[in-house]
CSV table of C-alpha atoms in Angstrom, one decimal:
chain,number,residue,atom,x,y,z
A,9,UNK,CA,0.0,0.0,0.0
A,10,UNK,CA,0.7,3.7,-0.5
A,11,UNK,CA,2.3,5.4,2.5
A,12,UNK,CA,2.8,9.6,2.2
A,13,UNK,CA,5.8,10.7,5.2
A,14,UNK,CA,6.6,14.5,5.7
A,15,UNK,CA,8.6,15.9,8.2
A,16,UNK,CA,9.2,17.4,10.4
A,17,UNK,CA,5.9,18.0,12.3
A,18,UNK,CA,6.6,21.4,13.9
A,19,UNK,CA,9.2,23.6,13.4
A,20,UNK,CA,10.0,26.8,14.8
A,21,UNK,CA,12.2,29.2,12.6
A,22,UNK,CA,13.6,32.9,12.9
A,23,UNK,CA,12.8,35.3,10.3
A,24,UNK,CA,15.4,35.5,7.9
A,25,UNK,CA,16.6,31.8,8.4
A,26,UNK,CA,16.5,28.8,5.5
A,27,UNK,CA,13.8,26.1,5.3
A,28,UNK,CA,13.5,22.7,4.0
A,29,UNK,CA,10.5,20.3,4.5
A,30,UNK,CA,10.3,17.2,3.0
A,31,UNK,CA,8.0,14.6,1.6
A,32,UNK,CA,8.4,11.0,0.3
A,33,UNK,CA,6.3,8.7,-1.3
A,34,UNK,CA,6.3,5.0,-0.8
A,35,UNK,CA,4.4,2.0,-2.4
A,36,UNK,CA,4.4,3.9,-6.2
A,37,UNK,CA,6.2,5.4,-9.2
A,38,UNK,CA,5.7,8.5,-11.0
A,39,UNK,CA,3.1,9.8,-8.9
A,40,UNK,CA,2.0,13.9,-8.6
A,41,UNK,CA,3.4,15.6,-5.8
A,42,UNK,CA,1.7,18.9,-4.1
A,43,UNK,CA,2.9,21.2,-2.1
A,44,UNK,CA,-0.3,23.0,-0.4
A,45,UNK,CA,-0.7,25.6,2.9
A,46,UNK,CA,-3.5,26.0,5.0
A,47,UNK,CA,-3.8,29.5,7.2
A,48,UNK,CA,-5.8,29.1,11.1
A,49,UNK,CA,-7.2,25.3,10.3
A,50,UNK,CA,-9.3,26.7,7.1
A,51,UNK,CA,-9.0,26.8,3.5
A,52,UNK,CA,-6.1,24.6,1.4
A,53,UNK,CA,-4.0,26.7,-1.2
A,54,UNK,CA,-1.7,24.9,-4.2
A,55,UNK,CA,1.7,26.5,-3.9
A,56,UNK,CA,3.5,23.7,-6.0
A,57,UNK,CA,3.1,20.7,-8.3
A,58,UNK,CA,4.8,18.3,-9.6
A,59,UNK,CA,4.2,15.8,-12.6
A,60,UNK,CA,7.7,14.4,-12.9
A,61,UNK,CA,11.7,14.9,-11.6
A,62,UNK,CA,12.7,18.4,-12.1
A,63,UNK,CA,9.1,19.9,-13.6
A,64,UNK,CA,7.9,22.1,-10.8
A,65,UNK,CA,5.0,24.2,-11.2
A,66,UNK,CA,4.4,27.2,-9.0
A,67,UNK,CA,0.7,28.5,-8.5
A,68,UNK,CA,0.8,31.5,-6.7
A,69,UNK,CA,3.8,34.2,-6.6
A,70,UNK,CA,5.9,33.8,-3.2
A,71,UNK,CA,8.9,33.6,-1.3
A,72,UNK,CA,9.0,29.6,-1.0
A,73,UNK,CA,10.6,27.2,-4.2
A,74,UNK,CA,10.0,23.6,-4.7
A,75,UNK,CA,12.2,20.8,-5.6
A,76,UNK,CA,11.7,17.0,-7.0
A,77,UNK,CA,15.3,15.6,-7.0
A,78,UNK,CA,13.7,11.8,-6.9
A,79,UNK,CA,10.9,10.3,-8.4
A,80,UNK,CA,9.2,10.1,-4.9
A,81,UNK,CA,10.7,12.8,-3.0
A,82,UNK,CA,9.2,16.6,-3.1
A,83,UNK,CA,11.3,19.4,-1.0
A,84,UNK,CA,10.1,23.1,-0.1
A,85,UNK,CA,12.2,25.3,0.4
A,86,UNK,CA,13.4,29.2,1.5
A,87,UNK,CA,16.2,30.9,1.5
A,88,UNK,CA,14.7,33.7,4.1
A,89,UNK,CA,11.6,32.7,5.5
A,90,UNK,CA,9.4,35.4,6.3
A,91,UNK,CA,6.5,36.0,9.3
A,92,UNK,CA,4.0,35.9,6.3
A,93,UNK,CA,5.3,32.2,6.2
A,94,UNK,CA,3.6,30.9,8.7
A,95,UNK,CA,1.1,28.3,8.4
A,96,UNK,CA,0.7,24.4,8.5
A,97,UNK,CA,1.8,22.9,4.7
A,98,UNK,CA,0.8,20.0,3.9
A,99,UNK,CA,2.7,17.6,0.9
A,100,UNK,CA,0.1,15.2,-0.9
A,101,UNK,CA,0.0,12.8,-4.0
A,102,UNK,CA,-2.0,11.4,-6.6
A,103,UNK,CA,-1.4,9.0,-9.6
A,104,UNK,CA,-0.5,10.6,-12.8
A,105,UNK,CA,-2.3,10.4,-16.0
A,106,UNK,CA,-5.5,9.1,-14.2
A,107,UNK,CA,-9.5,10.3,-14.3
A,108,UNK,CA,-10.5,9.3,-11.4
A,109,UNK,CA,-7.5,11.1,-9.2
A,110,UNK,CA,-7.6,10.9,-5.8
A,111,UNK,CA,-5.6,13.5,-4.1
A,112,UNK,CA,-3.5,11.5,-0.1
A,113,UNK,CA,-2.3,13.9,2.3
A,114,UNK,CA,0.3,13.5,4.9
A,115,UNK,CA,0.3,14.4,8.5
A,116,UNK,CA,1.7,18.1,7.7
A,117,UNK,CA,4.3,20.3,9.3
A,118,UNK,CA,3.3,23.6,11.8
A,119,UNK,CA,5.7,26.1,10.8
A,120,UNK,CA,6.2,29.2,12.7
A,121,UNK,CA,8.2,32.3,11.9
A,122,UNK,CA,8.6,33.9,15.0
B,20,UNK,CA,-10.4,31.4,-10.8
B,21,UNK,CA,-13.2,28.9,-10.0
B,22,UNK,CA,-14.5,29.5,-5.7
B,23,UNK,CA,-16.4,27.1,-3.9
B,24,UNK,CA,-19.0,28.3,-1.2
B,25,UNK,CA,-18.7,25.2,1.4
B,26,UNK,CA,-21.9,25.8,4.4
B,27,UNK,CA,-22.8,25.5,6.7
B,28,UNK,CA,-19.3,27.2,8.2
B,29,UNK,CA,-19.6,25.6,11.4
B,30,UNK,CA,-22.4,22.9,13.3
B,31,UNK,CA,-23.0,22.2,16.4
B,32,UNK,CA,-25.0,19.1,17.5
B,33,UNK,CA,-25.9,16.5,19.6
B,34,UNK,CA,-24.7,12.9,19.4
B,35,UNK,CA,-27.1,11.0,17.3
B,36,UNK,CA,-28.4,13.4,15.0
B,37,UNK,CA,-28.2,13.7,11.3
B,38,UNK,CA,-25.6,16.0,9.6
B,39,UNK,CA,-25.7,17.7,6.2
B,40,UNK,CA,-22.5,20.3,4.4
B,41,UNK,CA,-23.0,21.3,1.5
B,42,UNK,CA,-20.6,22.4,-1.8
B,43,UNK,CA,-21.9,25.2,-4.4
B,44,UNK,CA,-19.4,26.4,-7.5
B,45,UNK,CA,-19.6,28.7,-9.8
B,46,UNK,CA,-18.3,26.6,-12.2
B,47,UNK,CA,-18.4,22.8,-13.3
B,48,UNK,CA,-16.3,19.8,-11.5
B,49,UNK,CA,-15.8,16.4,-13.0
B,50,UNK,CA,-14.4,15.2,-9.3
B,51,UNK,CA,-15.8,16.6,-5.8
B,52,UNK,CA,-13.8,14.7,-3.2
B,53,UNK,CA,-14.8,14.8,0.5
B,54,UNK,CA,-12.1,15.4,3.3
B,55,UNK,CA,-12.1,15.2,7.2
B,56,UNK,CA,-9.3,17.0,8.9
B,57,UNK,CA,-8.4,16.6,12.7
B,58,UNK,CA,-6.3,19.0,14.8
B,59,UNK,CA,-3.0,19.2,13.6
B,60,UNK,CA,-3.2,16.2,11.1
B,61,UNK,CA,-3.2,15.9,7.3
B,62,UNK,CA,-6.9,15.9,5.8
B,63,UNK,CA,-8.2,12.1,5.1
B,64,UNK,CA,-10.3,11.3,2.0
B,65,UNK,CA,-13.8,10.3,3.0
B,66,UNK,CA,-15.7,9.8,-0.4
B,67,UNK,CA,-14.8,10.2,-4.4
B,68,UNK,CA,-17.3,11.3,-7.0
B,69,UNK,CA,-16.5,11.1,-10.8
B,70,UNK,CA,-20.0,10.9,-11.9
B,71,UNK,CA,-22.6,13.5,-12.0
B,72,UNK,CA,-25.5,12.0,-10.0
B,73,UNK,CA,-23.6,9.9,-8.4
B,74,UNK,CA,-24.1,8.7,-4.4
B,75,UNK,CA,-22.2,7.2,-2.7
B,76,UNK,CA,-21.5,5.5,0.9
B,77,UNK,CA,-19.0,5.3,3.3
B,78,UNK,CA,-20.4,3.6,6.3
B,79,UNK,CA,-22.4,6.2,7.7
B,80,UNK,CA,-21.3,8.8,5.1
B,81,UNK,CA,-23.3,9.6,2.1
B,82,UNK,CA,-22.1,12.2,-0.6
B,83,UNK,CA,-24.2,12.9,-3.7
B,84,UNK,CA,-22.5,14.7,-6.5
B,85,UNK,CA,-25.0,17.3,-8.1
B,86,UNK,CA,-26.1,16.6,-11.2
B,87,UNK,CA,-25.5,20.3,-12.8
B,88,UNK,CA,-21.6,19.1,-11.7
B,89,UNK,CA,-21.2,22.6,-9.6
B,90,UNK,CA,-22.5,21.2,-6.8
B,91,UNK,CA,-22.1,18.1,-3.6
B,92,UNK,CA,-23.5,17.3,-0.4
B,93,UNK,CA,-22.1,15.2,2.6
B,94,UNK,CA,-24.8,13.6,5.2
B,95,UNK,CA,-23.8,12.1,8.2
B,96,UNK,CA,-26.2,9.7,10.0
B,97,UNK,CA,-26.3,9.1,13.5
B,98,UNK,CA,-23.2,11.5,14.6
B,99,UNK,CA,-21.0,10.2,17.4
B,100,UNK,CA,-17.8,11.9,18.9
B,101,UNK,CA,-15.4,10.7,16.9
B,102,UNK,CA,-17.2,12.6,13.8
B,103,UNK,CA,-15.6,15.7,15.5
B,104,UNK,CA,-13.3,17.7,12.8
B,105,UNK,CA,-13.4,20.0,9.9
B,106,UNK,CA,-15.1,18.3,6.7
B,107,UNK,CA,-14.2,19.6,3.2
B,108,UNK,CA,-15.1,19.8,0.0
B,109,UNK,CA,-13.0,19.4,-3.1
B,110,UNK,CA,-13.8,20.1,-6.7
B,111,UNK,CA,-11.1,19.1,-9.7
B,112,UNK,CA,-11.2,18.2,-13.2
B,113,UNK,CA,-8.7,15.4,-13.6
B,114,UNK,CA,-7.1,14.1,-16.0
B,115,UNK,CA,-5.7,16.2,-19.4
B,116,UNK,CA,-3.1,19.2,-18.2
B,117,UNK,CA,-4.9,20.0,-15.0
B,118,UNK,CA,-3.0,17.1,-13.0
B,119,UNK,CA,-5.2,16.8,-10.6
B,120,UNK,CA,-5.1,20.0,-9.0
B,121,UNK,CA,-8.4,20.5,-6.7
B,122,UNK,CA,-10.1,23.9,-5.5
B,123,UNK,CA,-10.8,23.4,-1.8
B,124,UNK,CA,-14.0,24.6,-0.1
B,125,UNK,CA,-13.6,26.9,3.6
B,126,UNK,CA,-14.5,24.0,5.4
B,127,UNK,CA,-16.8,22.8,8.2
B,128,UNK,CA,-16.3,22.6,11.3
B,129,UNK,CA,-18.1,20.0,13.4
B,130,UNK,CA,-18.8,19.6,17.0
B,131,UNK,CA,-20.7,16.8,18.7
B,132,UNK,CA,-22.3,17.3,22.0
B,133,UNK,CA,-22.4,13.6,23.9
């Protein structure tokens, strides 16, 4: 079976100072990776997708970038986080190239930019 | 860019009664998906619709997808404690370029009174 791990589950980060969260997929090949942020417990925005190593998309304008060194792994990333930052982000996956796409969360990472 | 209106924004009921969300969009869906989201965890897929008309069960879960496509419902039968959490809606269009990205409802949030 599939399994979706992202780490860490809280982190705690100065303004001004580097991030990196990461995500891995197990139990399939080639999947979709997402990238998404949810502000207060409400509301889930797309920042990144993926479809394939190296092909990021980026959906809204912002101070994070995206990475897909592996087939299965999906990093974000800043080089100066801001307070604006803040939030819980959540990685998730589907299968690519189906119609009946079902989009799997993992547990998320609190981030705050204090 | 395509909103959904997700009510009621919040419920509060008593253990054994009957729950019902609702999902209206201003544009058309050929997936609505149905999350549930606990404190500080990753949202969990309840229910899948591809189908316009299309019900569908998940133990004491029922989500219809509405047959103009810009539309879903969730019902809950027989709440218990456990159905605490935020519930939301997802609309997509899968499958050609849009890769499975989804446009998330606000969300509801659910309390059950024992």
């Amino acid at each position: 079976s599939q399994t979706i791990h992202q780490w860490p589950a809280t982190l705690v980060q100065p303004v001004g100072s580097p991030l990196s969260l990461e995500c891995t997929v197990e139990g399939t090949s080639n999947p979709n990776l997402y990238w998404y942020r949810q502000a207060a417990g409400r509301g889930l925005q797309l920042l990144f997708y993926s479809v394939g190593i190296g092909q990021i998309s980026s959906e809204v304008p912002q101070n994070l970038s995206a990475s897909r060194p592996q087939d299965r792994q999906f990093i974000l990333s800043s080089k100066k986080l801001l307070l604006s930052d803040s939030g819980f982000y959540l990685c998730a996956w589907s299968v690519l190239g189906t119609t009946n796409e079902k989009l799997f969360f993992g547990s998320g990472t609190q981030l705050s930019v204090l | 860019g395509q909103q959904l209106n997700q009510s009621p924004q919040s419920m509060f009921i008593q253990e054994g009664e009957d729950v019902s969300m609702n999902c209206t969009s201003s544009s058309i869906f050929n997936t609505w998906l149905w999350y549930k989201q606990d404190p500080g965890e990753g949202p969990v897929l309840l229910i899948a619709l591809y189908k316009a008309g299309e019900l569908t069960s998940n133990g004491r879960l029922t989500a219809q997808f509405g047959i103009t496509r810009k539309d879903s419902f969730l019902n809950i039968s027989a709440s218990i404690p456990s159905d605490v959490g935020i519930y939301f809606c997802a609309g997509g269009n899968a499958g050609g370029t849009s890769y499975g990205k989804l446009t998330f409802g606000q969300g509801t949030i659910l309390t059950v009174h024992p």
